[in-house]
Amino acid sequence: QVQLVQSGAEVKKPGASVKVSCKASGYTFTSYGISWVRQAPGQGLEWMGWISAYNGNTNYAQKLQGRVTMTTDTSTSTAYMELRSLRSDDTAVYYCASSYSGSYDYFDYWGQGTLVTVSS
Amino acid sequence: EIVMTQSPATLSVSPGERATLSCRASQSVSSNLAWYQQKPGQAPRLLIYGASTRATGIPARFSGSGSGTEFTLTISSLQSEDFAVYYCQQYNNWPLFGGGTKVEIK
């Protein structure tokens, strides 16, 4: 069965960077894209961006342009999301999610989430 | 810029009753609309895509309808496991979620 398994919780200071991983199994990794979605405590869902596992093409949410980088390692079927210059309002649970058709798509499988806490 | 608005914010329903959740887009998203269920401490779960197609393994009591700017998720007879927060998401453009509707026990 399809599984997306994310790395563990992180605590970072303001201004630092965080890199979250998402290891896929149960399907051909390069057939899907991976989006990253975050959820601040008690808040709704915010799409951060998408990466094609096939060719590495990316689309990032405008508000995060310049601070976020998404990559993949096809040899290990793992996607990564790095967020730089962290602020307190970046505190959130970060999810990876698979999508078949591209950056304009729904998300059929989700990782378990990674809590990133930004605090001095 | 598209805005997705869900109503009501909270819906109080008794088990066995019908629940109707609404999602409105500020401009047409065609049928590029998905619904998710999220329980506390869990990742969202895809229920509906293409406005009305149930995802794999989703019970038939969940149904979606609508196109353009007005969409509805109906849960025909609420079970105890259906009390959760529900989000709509448009994918006609950059993915964008609505603010959510919490379905709580009346």
PDB file of C-alpha atoms in Angstrom:
ATOM      1  CA  GLN A   1       0.000   0.000   0.000  1.00  0.00           C
ATOM      2  CA  VAL A   2       1.070   3.598  -0.566  1.00  0.00           C
ATOM      3  CA  GLN A   3       2.877   5.115   2.408  1.00  0.00           C
ATOM      4  CA  LEU A   4       4.524   8.466   2.967  1.00  0.00           C
ATOM      5  CA  VAL A   5       6.677   8.483   6.109  1.00  0.00           C
ATOM      6  CA  GLN A   6       8.023  11.797   7.336  1.00  0.00           C
ATOM      7  CA  SER A   7      10.949  12.702   9.562  1.00  0.00           C
ATOM      8  CA  GLY A   8      10.498  13.587  13.209  1.00  0.00           C
ATOM      9  CA  ALA A   9       9.619  16.771  15.038  1.00  0.00           C
ATOM     10  CA  GLU A  10      12.021  19.711  14.993  1.00  0.00           C
ATOM     11  CA  VAL A  11      12.606  22.705  17.252  1.00  0.00           C
ATOM     12  CA  LYS A  12      14.391  25.639  15.627  1.00  0.00           C
ATOM     13  CA  LYS A  13      15.348  29.171  16.572  1.00  0.00           C
ATOM     14  CA  PRO A  14      14.160  32.142  14.555  1.00  0.00           C
ATOM     15  CA  GLY A  15      16.376  32.708  11.533  1.00  0.00           C
ATOM     16  CA  ALA A  16      17.400  29.048  11.279  1.00  0.00           C
ATOM     17  CA  SER A  17      16.509  26.545   8.566  1.00  0.00           C
ATOM     18  CA  VAL A  18      14.674  23.231   8.709  1.00  0.00           C
ATOM     19  CA  LYS A  19      14.674  20.324   6.287  1.00  0.00           C
ATOM     20  CA  VAL A  20      11.854  17.767   6.441  1.00  0.00           C
ATOM     21  CA  SER A  21      11.960  14.448   4.612  1.00  0.00           C
ATOM     22  CA  CYS A  22       9.158  12.317   3.189  1.00  0.00           C
ATOM     23  CA  LYS A  23       9.960   8.713   2.190  1.00  0.00           C
ATOM     24  CA  ALA A  24       7.539   7.107  -0.245  1.00  0.00           C
ATOM     25  CA  SER A  25       6.766   3.435  -0.722  1.00  0.00           C
ATOM     26  CA  GLY A  26       4.139   1.260  -2.360  1.00  0.00           C
ATOM     27  CA  TYR A  27       4.151   2.975  -5.754  1.00  0.00           C
ATOM     28  CA  THR A  28       6.499   4.119  -8.493  1.00  0.00           C
ATOM     29  CA  PHE A  29       7.934   7.291  -6.972  1.00  0.00           C
ATOM     30  CA  THR A  30       8.571   9.034 -10.281  1.00  0.00           C
ATOM     31  CA  SER A  31       4.937   8.599 -11.400  1.00  0.00           C
ATOM     32  CA  TYR A  32       3.628  11.134  -8.882  1.00  0.00           C
ATOM     33  CA  GLY A  33       4.397  14.597  -7.685  1.00  0.00           C
ATOM     34  CA  ILE A  34       4.747  15.584  -4.053  1.00  0.00           C
ATOM     35  CA  SER A  35       3.155  18.660  -2.548  1.00  0.00           C
ATOM     36  CA  TRP A  36       3.865  20.128   0.863  1.00  0.00           C
ATOM     37  CA  VAL A  37       0.993  21.457   2.963  1.00  0.00           C
ATOM     38  CA  ARG A  38       1.293  23.041   6.374  1.00  0.00           C
ATOM     39  CA  GLN A  39      -1.124  23.649   9.223  1.00  0.00           C
ATOM     40  CA  ALA A  40      -0.456  26.152  11.980  1.00  0.00           C
ATOM     41  CA  PRO A  41      -1.809  25.224  15.432  1.00  0.00           C
ATOM     42  CA  GLY A  42      -5.601  25.319  15.398  1.00  0.00           C
ATOM     43  CA  GLN A  43      -5.651  26.669  11.840  1.00  0.00           C
ATOM     44  CA  GLY A  44      -6.505  25.466   8.345  1.00  0.00           C
ATOM     45  CA  LEU A  45      -4.413  23.976   5.564  1.00  0.00           C
ATOM     46  CA  GLU A  46      -1.960  25.960   3.464  1.00  0.00           C
ATOM     47  CA  TRP A  47      -0.372  24.641   0.269  1.00  0.00           C
ATOM     48  CA  MET A  48       3.332  25.444   0.121  1.00  0.00           C
ATOM     49  CA  GLY A  49       4.385  24.065  -3.227  1.00  0.00           C
ATOM     50  CA  TRP A  50       4.890  21.027  -5.422  1.00  0.00           C
ATOM     51  CA  ILE A  51       7.715  19.073  -6.975  1.00  0.00           C
ATOM     52  CA  SER A  52       7.620  16.577  -9.796  1.00  0.00           C
ATOM     53  CA  ALA A  53       9.379  13.384  -8.782  1.00  0.00           C
ATOM     54  CA  TYR A  54       9.776  12.652 -12.486  1.00  0.00           C
ATOM     55  CA  ASN A  55      11.882  15.652 -13.536  1.00  0.00           C
ATOM     56  CA  GLY A  56      12.313  17.847 -10.455  1.00  0.00           C
ATOM     57  CA  ASN A  57      10.161  20.715 -11.737  1.00  0.00           C
ATOM     58  CA  THR A  58       8.806  22.848  -8.923  1.00  0.00           C
ATOM     59  CA  ASN A  59       6.021  25.346  -8.249  1.00  0.00           C
ATOM     60  CA  TYR A  60       6.102  27.279  -4.998  1.00  0.00           C
ATOM     61  CA  ALA A  61       3.432  29.334  -3.284  1.00  0.00           C
ATOM     62  CA  GLN A  62       4.132  32.983  -3.947  1.00  0.00           C
ATOM     63  CA  LYS A  63       4.342  33.919  -0.269  1.00  0.00           C
ATOM     64  CA  LEU A  64       7.154  31.399   0.299  1.00  0.00           C
ATOM     65  CA  GLN A  65       9.180  32.130  -2.845  1.00  0.00           C
ATOM     66  CA  GLY A  66      12.811  32.618  -1.918  1.00  0.00           C
ATOM     67  CA  ARG A  67      12.526  30.830   1.439  1.00  0.00           C
ATOM     68  CA  VAL A  68      11.493  27.319   0.398  1.00  0.00           C
ATOM     69  CA  THR A  69      13.250  24.661  -1.651  1.00  0.00           C
ATOM     70  CA  MET A  70      11.788  21.278  -2.540  1.00  0.00           C
ATOM     71  CA  THR A  71      13.934  18.434  -3.814  1.00  0.00           C
ATOM     72  CA  THR A  72      13.735  14.710  -4.425  1.00  0.00           C
ATOM     73  CA  ASP A  73      16.135  11.791  -4.302  1.00  0.00           C
ATOM     74  CA  THR A  74      14.810   9.174  -6.685  1.00  0.00           C
ATOM     75  CA  SER A  75      17.400   6.614  -5.522  1.00  0.00           C
ATOM     76  CA  THR A  76      15.711   6.509  -2.107  1.00  0.00           C
ATOM     77  CA  SER A  77      12.176   7.595  -3.145  1.00  0.00           C
ATOM     78  CA  THR A  78      12.418  10.525  -0.754  1.00  0.00           C
ATOM     79  CA  ALA A  79      11.203  14.100  -1.069  1.00  0.00           C
ATOM     80  CA  TYR A  80      12.590  16.986   0.957  1.00  0.00           C
ATOM     81  CA  MET A  81      11.303  20.411   1.918  1.00  0.00           C
ATOM     82  CA  GLU A  82      13.708  23.032   3.254  1.00  0.00           C
ATOM     83  CA  LEU A  83      12.410  26.263   4.757  1.00  0.00           C
ATOM     84  CA  ARG A  84      14.887  29.025   5.592  1.00  0.00           C
ATOM     85  CA  SER A  85      14.837  32.199   7.681  1.00  0.00           C
ATOM     86  CA  LEU A  86      12.312  30.651  10.040  1.00  0.00           C
ATOM     87  CA  ARG A  87       9.894  32.899  11.935  1.00  0.00           C
ATOM     88  CA  SER A  88       7.540  32.147  14.779  1.00  0.00           C
ATOM     89  CA  ASP A  89       4.597  32.035  12.392  1.00  0.00           C
ATOM     90  CA  ASP A  90       6.257  29.132  10.566  1.00  0.00           C
ATOM     91  CA  THR A  91       5.404  26.981  13.591  1.00  0.00           C
ATOM     92  CA  ALA A  92       3.136  24.317  12.112  1.00  0.00           C
ATOM     93  CA  VAL A  93       2.653  20.689  11.237  1.00  0.00           C
ATOM     94  CA  TYR A  94       4.146  20.100   7.796  1.00  0.00           C
ATOM     95  CA  TYR A  95       2.635  17.389   5.602  1.00  0.00           C
ATOM     96  CA  CYS A  96       3.815  15.854   2.366  1.00  0.00           C
ATOM     97  CA  ALA A  97       1.091  14.611   0.045  1.00  0.00           C
ATOM     98  CA  SER A  98       1.108  12.835  -3.299  1.00  0.00           C
ATOM     99  CA  SER A  99      -0.645  14.018  -6.421  1.00  0.00           C
ATOM    100  CA  TYR A 100      -0.794  12.267  -9.764  1.00  0.00           C
ATOM    101  CA  SER A 101      -1.418  14.939 -12.312  1.00  0.00           C
ATOM    102  CA  GLY A 102       0.765  17.870 -11.409  1.00  0.00           C
ATOM    103  CA  SER A 103       0.839  20.994  -9.296  1.00  0.00           C
ATOM    104  CA  TYR A 104      -2.873  21.681  -9.944  1.00  0.00           C
ATOM    105  CA  ASP A 105      -4.225  18.570  -8.295  1.00  0.00           C
ATOM    106  CA  TYR A 106      -5.866  16.985  -5.281  1.00  0.00           C
ATOM    107  CA  PHE A 107      -3.935  14.917  -2.767  1.00  0.00           C
ATOM    108  CA  ASP A 108      -4.710  11.254  -2.431  1.00  0.00           C
ATOM    109  CA  TYR A 109      -2.068  10.122   0.065  1.00  0.00           C
ATOM    110  CA  TRP A 110      -0.597  12.047   2.968  1.00  0.00           C
ATOM    111  CA  GLY A 111       2.340  11.664   5.301  1.00  0.00           C
ATOM    112  CA  GLN A 112       1.771  11.596   9.051  1.00  0.00           C
ATOM    113  CA  GLY A 113       2.987  15.158   9.504  1.00  0.00           C
ATOM    114  CA  THR A 114       6.075  16.737  11.062  1.00  0.00           C
ATOM    115  CA  LEU A 115       5.738  19.353  13.795  1.00  0.00           C
ATOM    116  CA  VAL A 116       8.176  22.218  13.372  1.00  0.00           C
ATOM    117  CA  THR A 117       8.345  24.592  16.315  1.00  0.00           C
ATOM    118  CA  VAL A 118      10.113  27.930  15.915  1.00  0.00           C
ATOM    119  CA  SER A 119      10.958  29.481  19.242  1.00  0.00           C
ATOM    120  CA  SER A 120      13.768  31.439  20.813  1.00  0.00           C
TER     121      SER A 120
ATOM    122  CA  GLU B   1      -7.110  35.528  -6.511  1.00  0.00           C
ATOM    123  CA  ILE B   2      -9.587  32.790  -5.687  1.00  0.00           C
ATOM    124  CA  VAL B   3     -11.110  32.675  -2.212  1.00  0.00           C
ATOM    125  CA  MET B   4     -12.705  29.485  -0.868  1.00  0.00           C
ATOM    126  CA  THR B   5     -15.402  29.976   1.762  1.00  0.00           C
ATOM    127  CA  GLN B   6     -16.906  27.120   3.759  1.00  0.00           C
ATOM    128  CA  SER B   7     -20.109  27.290   5.742  1.00  0.00           C
ATOM    129  CA  PRO B   8     -21.103  26.864   8.418  1.00  0.00           C
ATOM    130  CA  ALA B   9     -17.952  27.051  10.512  1.00  0.00           C
ATOM    131  CA  THR B  10     -19.479  24.561  12.956  1.00  0.00           C
ATOM    132  CA  LEU B  11     -22.320  22.128  12.362  1.00  0.00           C
ATOM    133  CA  SER B  12     -23.984  20.349  15.287  1.00  0.00           C
ATOM    134  CA  VAL B  13     -25.632  17.117  14.216  1.00  0.00           C
ATOM    135  CA  SER B  14     -27.017  14.062  16.000  1.00  0.00           C
ATOM    136  CA  PRO B  15     -25.764  10.599  15.018  1.00  0.00           C
ATOM    137  CA  GLY B  16     -27.903   9.164  12.239  1.00  0.00           C
ATOM    138  CA  GLU B  17     -28.886  12.584  10.927  1.00  0.00           C
ATOM    139  CA  ARG B  18     -27.934  14.104   7.594  1.00  0.00           C
ATOM    140  CA  ALA B  19     -25.184  16.733   7.379  1.00  0.00           C
ATOM    141  CA  THR B  20     -24.853  19.215   4.534  1.00  0.00           C
ATOM    142  CA  LEU B  21     -21.640  21.230   4.206  1.00  0.00           C
ATOM    143  CA  SER B  22     -21.138  24.067   1.737  1.00  0.00           C
ATOM    144  CA  CYS B  23     -18.103  25.379  -0.100  1.00  0.00           C
ATOM    145  CA  ARG B  24     -18.141  28.458  -2.304  1.00  0.00           C
ATOM    146  CA  ALA B  25     -15.428  29.664  -4.664  1.00  0.00           C
ATOM    147  CA  SER B  26     -15.098  33.353  -5.509  1.00  0.00           C
ATOM    148  CA  GLN B  27     -14.688  32.420  -9.180  1.00  0.00           C
ATOM    149  CA  SER B  28     -15.387  29.292 -11.173  1.00  0.00           C
ATOM    150  CA  VAL B  29     -13.169  26.280 -10.462  1.00  0.00           C
ATOM    151  CA  SER B  30     -15.120  24.036 -12.829  1.00  0.00           C
ATOM    152  CA  SER B  31     -15.326  20.590 -11.166  1.00  0.00           C
ATOM    153  CA  ASN B  32     -11.779  20.785  -9.796  1.00  0.00           C
ATOM    154  CA  LEU B  33     -12.873  20.504  -6.200  1.00  0.00           C
ATOM    155  CA  ALA B  34     -11.899  17.988  -3.506  1.00  0.00           C
ATOM    156  CA  TRP B  35     -13.141  17.314   0.017  1.00  0.00           C
ATOM    157  CA  TYR B  36     -11.051  16.051   2.943  1.00  0.00           C
ATOM    158  CA  GLN B  37     -11.821  14.837   6.441  1.00  0.00           C
ATOM    159  CA  GLN B  38      -9.405  15.570   9.277  1.00  0.00           C
ATOM    160  CA  LYS B  39      -9.574  14.163  12.790  1.00  0.00           C
ATOM    161  CA  PRO B  40      -7.513  15.578  15.685  1.00  0.00           C
ATOM    162  CA  GLY B  41      -3.856  14.641  15.467  1.00  0.00           C
ATOM    163  CA  GLN B  42      -4.273  13.037  12.045  1.00  0.00           C
ATOM    164  CA  ALA B  43      -3.453  13.973   8.491  1.00  0.00           C
ATOM    165  CA  PRO B  44      -6.324  14.919   6.179  1.00  0.00           C
ATOM    166  CA  ARG B  45      -8.001  12.061   4.317  1.00  0.00           C
ATOM    167  CA  LEU B  46      -9.267  12.454   0.758  1.00  0.00           C
ATOM    168  CA  LEU B  47     -13.020  11.861   0.505  1.00  0.00           C
ATOM    169  CA  ILE B  48     -14.130  13.321  -2.820  1.00  0.00           C
ATOM    170  CA  TYR B  49     -12.387  14.600  -5.949  1.00  0.00           C
ATOM    171  CA  GLY B  50     -13.740  15.978  -9.192  1.00  0.00           C
ATOM    172  CA  ALA B  51     -16.529  17.477  -7.058  1.00  0.00           C
ATOM    173  CA  SER B  52     -18.475  14.209  -6.920  1.00  0.00           C
ATOM    174  CA  THR B  53     -16.190  11.146  -7.240  1.00  0.00           C
ATOM    175  CA  ARG B  54     -15.606   9.211  -4.040  1.00  0.00           C
ATOM    176  CA  ALA B  55     -12.002   8.279  -3.335  1.00  0.00           C
ATOM    177  CA  THR B  56     -11.044   4.656  -2.881  1.00  0.00           C
ATOM    178  CA  GLY B  57     -12.574   3.085   0.222  1.00  0.00           C
ATOM    179  CA  ILE B  58     -14.853   6.009   1.071  1.00  0.00           C
ATOM    180  CA  PRO B  59     -18.327   4.892   2.225  1.00  0.00           C
ATOM    181  CA  ALA B  60     -21.321   5.649   0.050  1.00  0.00           C
ATOM    182  CA  ARG B  61     -22.869   7.849   2.769  1.00  0.00           C
ATOM    183  CA  PHE B  62     -20.444  10.565   1.620  1.00  0.00           C
ATOM    184  CA  SER B  63     -21.471  12.356  -1.559  1.00  0.00           C
ATOM    185  CA  GLY B  64     -20.353  15.500  -3.306  1.00  0.00           C
ATOM    186  CA  SER B  65     -22.125  17.738  -5.766  1.00  0.00           C
ATOM    187  CA  GLY B  66     -21.808  21.062  -7.535  1.00  0.00           C
ATOM    188  CA  SER B  67     -19.692  22.768 -10.158  1.00  0.00           C
ATOM    189  CA  GLY B  68     -18.476  26.231 -10.941  1.00  0.00           C
ATOM    190  CA  THR B  69     -18.639  28.152  -7.671  1.00  0.00           C
ATOM    191  CA  GLU B  70     -21.055  26.243  -5.435  1.00  0.00           C
ATOM    192  CA  PHE B  71     -20.312  22.842  -3.942  1.00  0.00           C
ATOM    193  CA  THR B  72     -21.865  20.596  -1.321  1.00  0.00           C
ATOM    194  CA  LEU B  73     -20.652  17.648   0.724  1.00  0.00           C
ATOM    195  CA  THR B  74     -23.463  15.532   2.129  1.00  0.00           C
ATOM    196  CA  ILE B  75     -23.115  12.860   4.776  1.00  0.00           C
ATOM    197  CA  SER B  76     -26.373  10.969   4.576  1.00  0.00           C
ATOM    198  CA  SER B  77     -26.425   9.397   8.054  1.00  0.00           C
ATOM    199  CA  LEU B  78     -23.721  10.512  10.430  1.00  0.00           C
ATOM    200  CA  GLN B  79     -21.752   7.801  12.178  1.00  0.00           C
ATOM    201  CA  SER B  80     -19.667   8.358  15.312  1.00  0.00           C
ATOM    202  CA  GLU B  81     -16.460   8.231  13.279  1.00  0.00           C
ATOM    203  CA  ASP B  82     -17.639  11.075  10.999  1.00  0.00           C
ATOM    204  CA  PHE B  83     -17.337  13.795  13.630  1.00  0.00           C
ATOM    205  CA  ALA B  84     -14.332  15.731  12.368  1.00  0.00           C
ATOM    206  CA  VAL B  85     -13.283  18.834  10.452  1.00  0.00           C
ATOM    207  CA  TYR B  86     -13.974  18.888   6.717  1.00  0.00           C
ATOM    208  CA  TYR B  87     -12.052  20.962   4.185  1.00  0.00           C
ATOM    209  CA  CYS B  88     -12.750  21.715   0.563  1.00  0.00           C
ATOM    210  CA  GLN B  89      -9.862  22.385  -1.832  1.00  0.00           C
ATOM    211  CA  GLN B  90      -9.875  23.778  -5.351  1.00  0.00           C
ATOM    212  CA  TYR B  91      -7.247  22.658  -7.851  1.00  0.00           C
ATOM    213  CA  ASN B  92      -8.309  24.615 -10.898  1.00  0.00           C
ATOM    214  CA  ASN B  93      -5.393  26.860 -10.076  1.00  0.00           C
ATOM    215  CA  TRP B  94      -2.764  26.753  -7.339  1.00  0.00           C
ATOM    216  CA  PRO B  95      -4.249  24.499  -4.660  1.00  0.00           C
ATOM    217  CA  LEU B  96      -6.274  26.425  -2.136  1.00  0.00           C
ATOM    218  CA  PHE B  97      -8.231  25.150   0.852  1.00  0.00           C
ATOM    219  CA  GLY B  98     -11.346  26.484   2.471  1.00  0.00           C
ATOM    220  CA  GLY B  99     -11.326  27.380   6.152  1.00  0.00           C
ATOM    221  CA  GLY B 100     -13.036  24.160   7.210  1.00  0.00           C
ATOM    222  CA  THR B 101     -16.316  23.063   8.795  1.00  0.00           C
ATOM    223  CA  LYS B 102     -16.255  21.299  12.134  1.00  0.00           C
ATOM    224  CA  VAL B 103     -18.967  18.652  12.448  1.00  0.00           C
ATOM    225  CA  GLU B 104     -19.682  18.101  16.124  1.00  0.00           C
ATOM    226  CA  ILE B 105     -22.049  15.923  18.097  1.00  0.00           C
ATOM    227  CA  LYS B 106     -25.318  17.619  18.985  1.00  0.00           C
TER     228      LYS B 106
END
